[in-house]
Short mmCIF file of C-alpha atoms in Angstrom, two decimals:
data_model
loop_
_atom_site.label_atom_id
_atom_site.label_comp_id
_atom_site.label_asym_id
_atom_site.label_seq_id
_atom_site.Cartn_x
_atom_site.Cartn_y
_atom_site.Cartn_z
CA UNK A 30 22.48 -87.07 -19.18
CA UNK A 31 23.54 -83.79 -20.48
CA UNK A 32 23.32 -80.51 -18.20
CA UNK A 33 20.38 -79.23 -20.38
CA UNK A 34 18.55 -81.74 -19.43
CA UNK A 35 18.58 -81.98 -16.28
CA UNK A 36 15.37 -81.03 -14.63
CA UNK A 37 16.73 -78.64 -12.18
CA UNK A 38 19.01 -76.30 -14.44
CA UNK A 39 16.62 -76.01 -17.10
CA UNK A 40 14.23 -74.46 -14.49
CA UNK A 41 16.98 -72.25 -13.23
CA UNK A 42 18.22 -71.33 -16.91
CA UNK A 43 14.75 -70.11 -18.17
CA UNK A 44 14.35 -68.26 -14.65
CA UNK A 45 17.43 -66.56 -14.69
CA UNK A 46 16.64 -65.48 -18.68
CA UNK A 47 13.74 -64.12 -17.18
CA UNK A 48 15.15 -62.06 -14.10
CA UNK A 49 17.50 -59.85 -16.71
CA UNK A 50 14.88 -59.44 -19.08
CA UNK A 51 12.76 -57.75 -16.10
CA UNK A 52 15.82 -55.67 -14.39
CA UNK A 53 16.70 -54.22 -18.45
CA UNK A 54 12.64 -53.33 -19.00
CA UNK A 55 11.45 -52.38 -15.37
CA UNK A 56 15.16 -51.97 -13.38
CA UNK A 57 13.36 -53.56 -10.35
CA UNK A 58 12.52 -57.43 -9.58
CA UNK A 59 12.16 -59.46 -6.67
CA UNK A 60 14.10 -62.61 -6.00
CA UNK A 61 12.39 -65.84 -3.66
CA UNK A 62 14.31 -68.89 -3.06
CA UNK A 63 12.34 -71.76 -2.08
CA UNK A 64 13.59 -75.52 -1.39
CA UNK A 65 11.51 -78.12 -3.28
CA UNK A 66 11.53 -82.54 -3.12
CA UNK A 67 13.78 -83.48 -6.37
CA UNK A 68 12.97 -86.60 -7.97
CA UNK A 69 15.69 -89.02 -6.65
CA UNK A 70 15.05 -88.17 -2.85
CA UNK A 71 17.19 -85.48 -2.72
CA UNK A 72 16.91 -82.00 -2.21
CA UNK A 73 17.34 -79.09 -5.13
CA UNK A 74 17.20 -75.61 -5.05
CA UNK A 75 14.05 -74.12 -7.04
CA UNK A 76 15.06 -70.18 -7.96
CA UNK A 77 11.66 -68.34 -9.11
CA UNK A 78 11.32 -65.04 -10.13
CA UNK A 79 8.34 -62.08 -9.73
CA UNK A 80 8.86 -59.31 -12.01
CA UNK A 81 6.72 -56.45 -11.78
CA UNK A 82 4.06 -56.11 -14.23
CA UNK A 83 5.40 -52.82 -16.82
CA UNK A 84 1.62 -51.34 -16.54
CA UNK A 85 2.11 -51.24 -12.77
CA UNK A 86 5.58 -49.19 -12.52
CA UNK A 87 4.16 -47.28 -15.42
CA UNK A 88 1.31 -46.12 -13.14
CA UNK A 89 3.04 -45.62 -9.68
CA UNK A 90 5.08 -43.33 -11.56
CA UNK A 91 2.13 -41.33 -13.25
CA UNK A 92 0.68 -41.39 -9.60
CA UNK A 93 3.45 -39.54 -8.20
CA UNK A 94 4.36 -37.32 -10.88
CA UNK A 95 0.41 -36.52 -10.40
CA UNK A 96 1.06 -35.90 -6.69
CA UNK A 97 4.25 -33.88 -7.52
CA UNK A 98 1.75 -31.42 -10.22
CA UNK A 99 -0.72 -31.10 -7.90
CA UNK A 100 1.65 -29.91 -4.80
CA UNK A 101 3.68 -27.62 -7.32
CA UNK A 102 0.24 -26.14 -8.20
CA UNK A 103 -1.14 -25.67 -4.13
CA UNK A 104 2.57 -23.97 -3.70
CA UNK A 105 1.86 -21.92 -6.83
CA UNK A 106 -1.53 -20.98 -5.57
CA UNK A 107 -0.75 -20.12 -1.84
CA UNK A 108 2.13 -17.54 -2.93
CA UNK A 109 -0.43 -16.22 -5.44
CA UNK A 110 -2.74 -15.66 -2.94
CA UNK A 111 -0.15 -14.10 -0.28
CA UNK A 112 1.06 -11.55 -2.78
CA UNK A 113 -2.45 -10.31 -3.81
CA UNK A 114 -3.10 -9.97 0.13
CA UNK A 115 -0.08 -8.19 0.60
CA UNK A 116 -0.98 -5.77 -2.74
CA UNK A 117 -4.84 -5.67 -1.16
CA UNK A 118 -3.48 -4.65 1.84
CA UNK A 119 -0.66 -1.99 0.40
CA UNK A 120 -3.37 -0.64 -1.65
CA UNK A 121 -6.10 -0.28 0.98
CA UNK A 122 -3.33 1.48 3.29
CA UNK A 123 -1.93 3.69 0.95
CA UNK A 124 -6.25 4.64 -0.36
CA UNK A 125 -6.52 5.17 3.70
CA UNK A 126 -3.41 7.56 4.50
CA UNK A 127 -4.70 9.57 1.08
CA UNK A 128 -8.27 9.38 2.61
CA UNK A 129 -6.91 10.87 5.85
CA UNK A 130 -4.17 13.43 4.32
CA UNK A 131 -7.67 14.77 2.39
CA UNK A 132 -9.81 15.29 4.84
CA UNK A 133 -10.38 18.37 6.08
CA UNK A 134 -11.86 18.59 10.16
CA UNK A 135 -14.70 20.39 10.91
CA UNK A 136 -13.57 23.98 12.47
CA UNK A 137 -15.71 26.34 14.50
CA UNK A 138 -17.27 29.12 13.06
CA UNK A 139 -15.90 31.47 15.27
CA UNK A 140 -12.24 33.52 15.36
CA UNK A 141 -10.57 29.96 17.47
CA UNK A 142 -11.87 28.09 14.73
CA UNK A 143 -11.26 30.81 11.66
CA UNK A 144 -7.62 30.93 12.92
CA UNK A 145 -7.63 27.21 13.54
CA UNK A 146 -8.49 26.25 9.72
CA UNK A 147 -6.17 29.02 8.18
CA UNK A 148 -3.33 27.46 10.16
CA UNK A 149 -4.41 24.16 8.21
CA UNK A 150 -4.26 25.43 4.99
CA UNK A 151 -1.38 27.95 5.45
CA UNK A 152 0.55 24.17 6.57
CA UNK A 153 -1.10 22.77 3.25
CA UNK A 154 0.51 25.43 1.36
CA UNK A 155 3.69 26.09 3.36
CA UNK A 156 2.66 29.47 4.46
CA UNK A 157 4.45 30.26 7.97
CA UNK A 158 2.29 31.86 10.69
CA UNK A 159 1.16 31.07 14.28
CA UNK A 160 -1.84 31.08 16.01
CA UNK A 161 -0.35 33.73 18.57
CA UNK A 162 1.17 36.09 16.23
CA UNK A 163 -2.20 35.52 13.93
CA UNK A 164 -4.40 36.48 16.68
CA UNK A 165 -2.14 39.67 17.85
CA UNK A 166 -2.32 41.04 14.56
CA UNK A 167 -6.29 40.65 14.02
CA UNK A 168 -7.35 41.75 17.68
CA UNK A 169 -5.09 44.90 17.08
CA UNK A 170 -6.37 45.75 13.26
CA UNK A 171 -10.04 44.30 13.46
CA UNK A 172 -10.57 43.50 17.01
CA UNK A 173 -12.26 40.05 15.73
CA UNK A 174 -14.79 41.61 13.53
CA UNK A 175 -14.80 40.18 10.10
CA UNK A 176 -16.70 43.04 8.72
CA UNK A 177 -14.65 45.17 10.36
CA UNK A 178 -13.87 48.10 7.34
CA UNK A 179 -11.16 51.34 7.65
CA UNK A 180 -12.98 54.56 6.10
CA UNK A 181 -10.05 56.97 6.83
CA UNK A 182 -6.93 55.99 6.03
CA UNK A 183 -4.60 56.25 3.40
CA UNK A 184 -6.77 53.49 1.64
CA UNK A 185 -9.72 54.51 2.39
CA UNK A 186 -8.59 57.65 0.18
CA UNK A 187 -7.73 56.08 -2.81
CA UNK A 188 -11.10 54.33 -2.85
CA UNK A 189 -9.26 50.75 -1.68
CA UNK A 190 -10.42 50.49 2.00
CA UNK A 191 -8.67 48.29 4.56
CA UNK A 192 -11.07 45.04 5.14
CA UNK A 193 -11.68 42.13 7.42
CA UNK A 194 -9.82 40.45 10.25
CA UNK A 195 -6.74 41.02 8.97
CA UNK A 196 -7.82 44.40 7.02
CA UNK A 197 -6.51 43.60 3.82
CA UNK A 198 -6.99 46.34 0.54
CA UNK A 199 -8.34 44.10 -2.70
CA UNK A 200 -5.48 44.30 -4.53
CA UNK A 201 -3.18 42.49 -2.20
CA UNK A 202 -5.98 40.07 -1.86
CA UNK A 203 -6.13 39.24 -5.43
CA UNK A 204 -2.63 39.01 -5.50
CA UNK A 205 -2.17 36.92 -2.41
CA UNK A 206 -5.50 35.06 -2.49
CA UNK A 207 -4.62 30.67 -1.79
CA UNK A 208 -6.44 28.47 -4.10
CA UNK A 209 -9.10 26.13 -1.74
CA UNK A 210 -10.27 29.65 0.01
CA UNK A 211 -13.22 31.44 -0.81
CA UNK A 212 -12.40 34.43 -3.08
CA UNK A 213 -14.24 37.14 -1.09
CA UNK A 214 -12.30 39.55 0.98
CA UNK A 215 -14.85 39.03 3.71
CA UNK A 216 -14.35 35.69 4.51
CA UNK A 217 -11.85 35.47 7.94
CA UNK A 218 -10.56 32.06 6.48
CA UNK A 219 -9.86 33.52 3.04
CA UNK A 220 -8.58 36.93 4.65
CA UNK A 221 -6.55 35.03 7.12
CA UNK A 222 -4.76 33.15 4.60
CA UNK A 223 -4.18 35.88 2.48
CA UNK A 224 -3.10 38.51 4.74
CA UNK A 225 -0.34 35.39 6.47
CA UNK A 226 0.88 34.86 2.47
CA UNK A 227 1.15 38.55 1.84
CA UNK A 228 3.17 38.75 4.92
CA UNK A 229 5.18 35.93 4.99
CA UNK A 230 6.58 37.52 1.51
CA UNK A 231 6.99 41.07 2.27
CA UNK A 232 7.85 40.18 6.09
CA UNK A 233 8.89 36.62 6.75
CA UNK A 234 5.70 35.78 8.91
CA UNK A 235 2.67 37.12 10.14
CA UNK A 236 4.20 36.78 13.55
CA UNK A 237 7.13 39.50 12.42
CA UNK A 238 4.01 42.03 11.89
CA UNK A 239 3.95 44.29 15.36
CA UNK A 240 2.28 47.76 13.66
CA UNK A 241 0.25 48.21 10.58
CA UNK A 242 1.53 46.55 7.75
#
């Protein structure tokens, strides 16, 4: 009997023609040996193959490529989300500290609170002045009367009187007036702020004025 006929071999032969033509399509296969009764009381070795079906590998590996989209996507969306936090957050802080540089607090209507507010805008507008050399120089020229007017001087003369806390003529009001203040000689905030701008040109500061000025 020839070796292709032999029971055992031909099994093994179409097996093994089997097994490569799985690894070359699918790379992967599974080997079992099992030991089976031959026909003439002895014992021969049966070799069987499992291949994996190709629709099977075909879909584990849409399956994970799947899985591998999706996480891609979740990382995509989480630093999406972080950044416009981060930008929300940026914005609302920077809409907060503009809010707060803006706002102007509520001063009293009195000289503390006149002197008070021209400091803040005179600090708006880089004027230099204090509140002790401010107050000095209106308690000696207006005593704290914001209507306080000078009908004898010099000024007074030339039909420009001296006016308000700081008694300031109208031309060196007009000239020295700060945008954001009332443009009326009368008004201690405006005058204030005027009179410290005026000064802080011709003098250096309000608080280098000691005599009339």
């Amino acid at each position: 009997m020839s070796a292709s006929s032999t029971p055992g071999h031909s099994r093994l032969t179409k097996a093994y023609k089997l097994s490569i033509a799985g690894v070359a399509t699918l790379g992967a296969a599974a080997l079992a040996f099992s030991v089976v009764p031959a026909g003439n009381g002895a014992q021969e070795t049966q070799q069987t193959v499992a291949v994996a079906p190709v629709a099977w590998t075909q879909s584990i590996q849409q399956n994970l490529g799947a899985q591998h989209a999706v996480a891609d996507q979740k990382a995509k969306d989480a630093a999406k989300a972080q950044a416009e936090a981060q930008a929300k957050k940026d914005r609302e802080a920077k809409e907060a500290a503009s809010r707060s540089a803006a706002r102007t607090p509520v001063f009293a209507n009195n000289l503390d609170g006149w002197i008070k507010e021209a400091l803040f805008i005179m600090k708006r507008e880089g004027i230099p002045g204090t509140y002790s050399g401010i107050h000095r120089n209106i308690m000696r020229e207006s005593s704290g009367n914001p209507r306080a007017i000078n009908l004898w001087d010099i000024n007074a003369k030339n039909g420009i009187p001296s006016k308000g806390l700081l008694q300031v003529i109208q031309p060196t009001f007009n000239t020295y007036h700060v945008k954001g203040t009332k443009f009326d000689l009368y008004d201690p905030v405006a005058n204030i702020v005027a009179a410290c701008n005026y000064a802080a040109d011709r003098y250096g500061s309000m608080d280098n004025v000691n005599s009339a000025y």
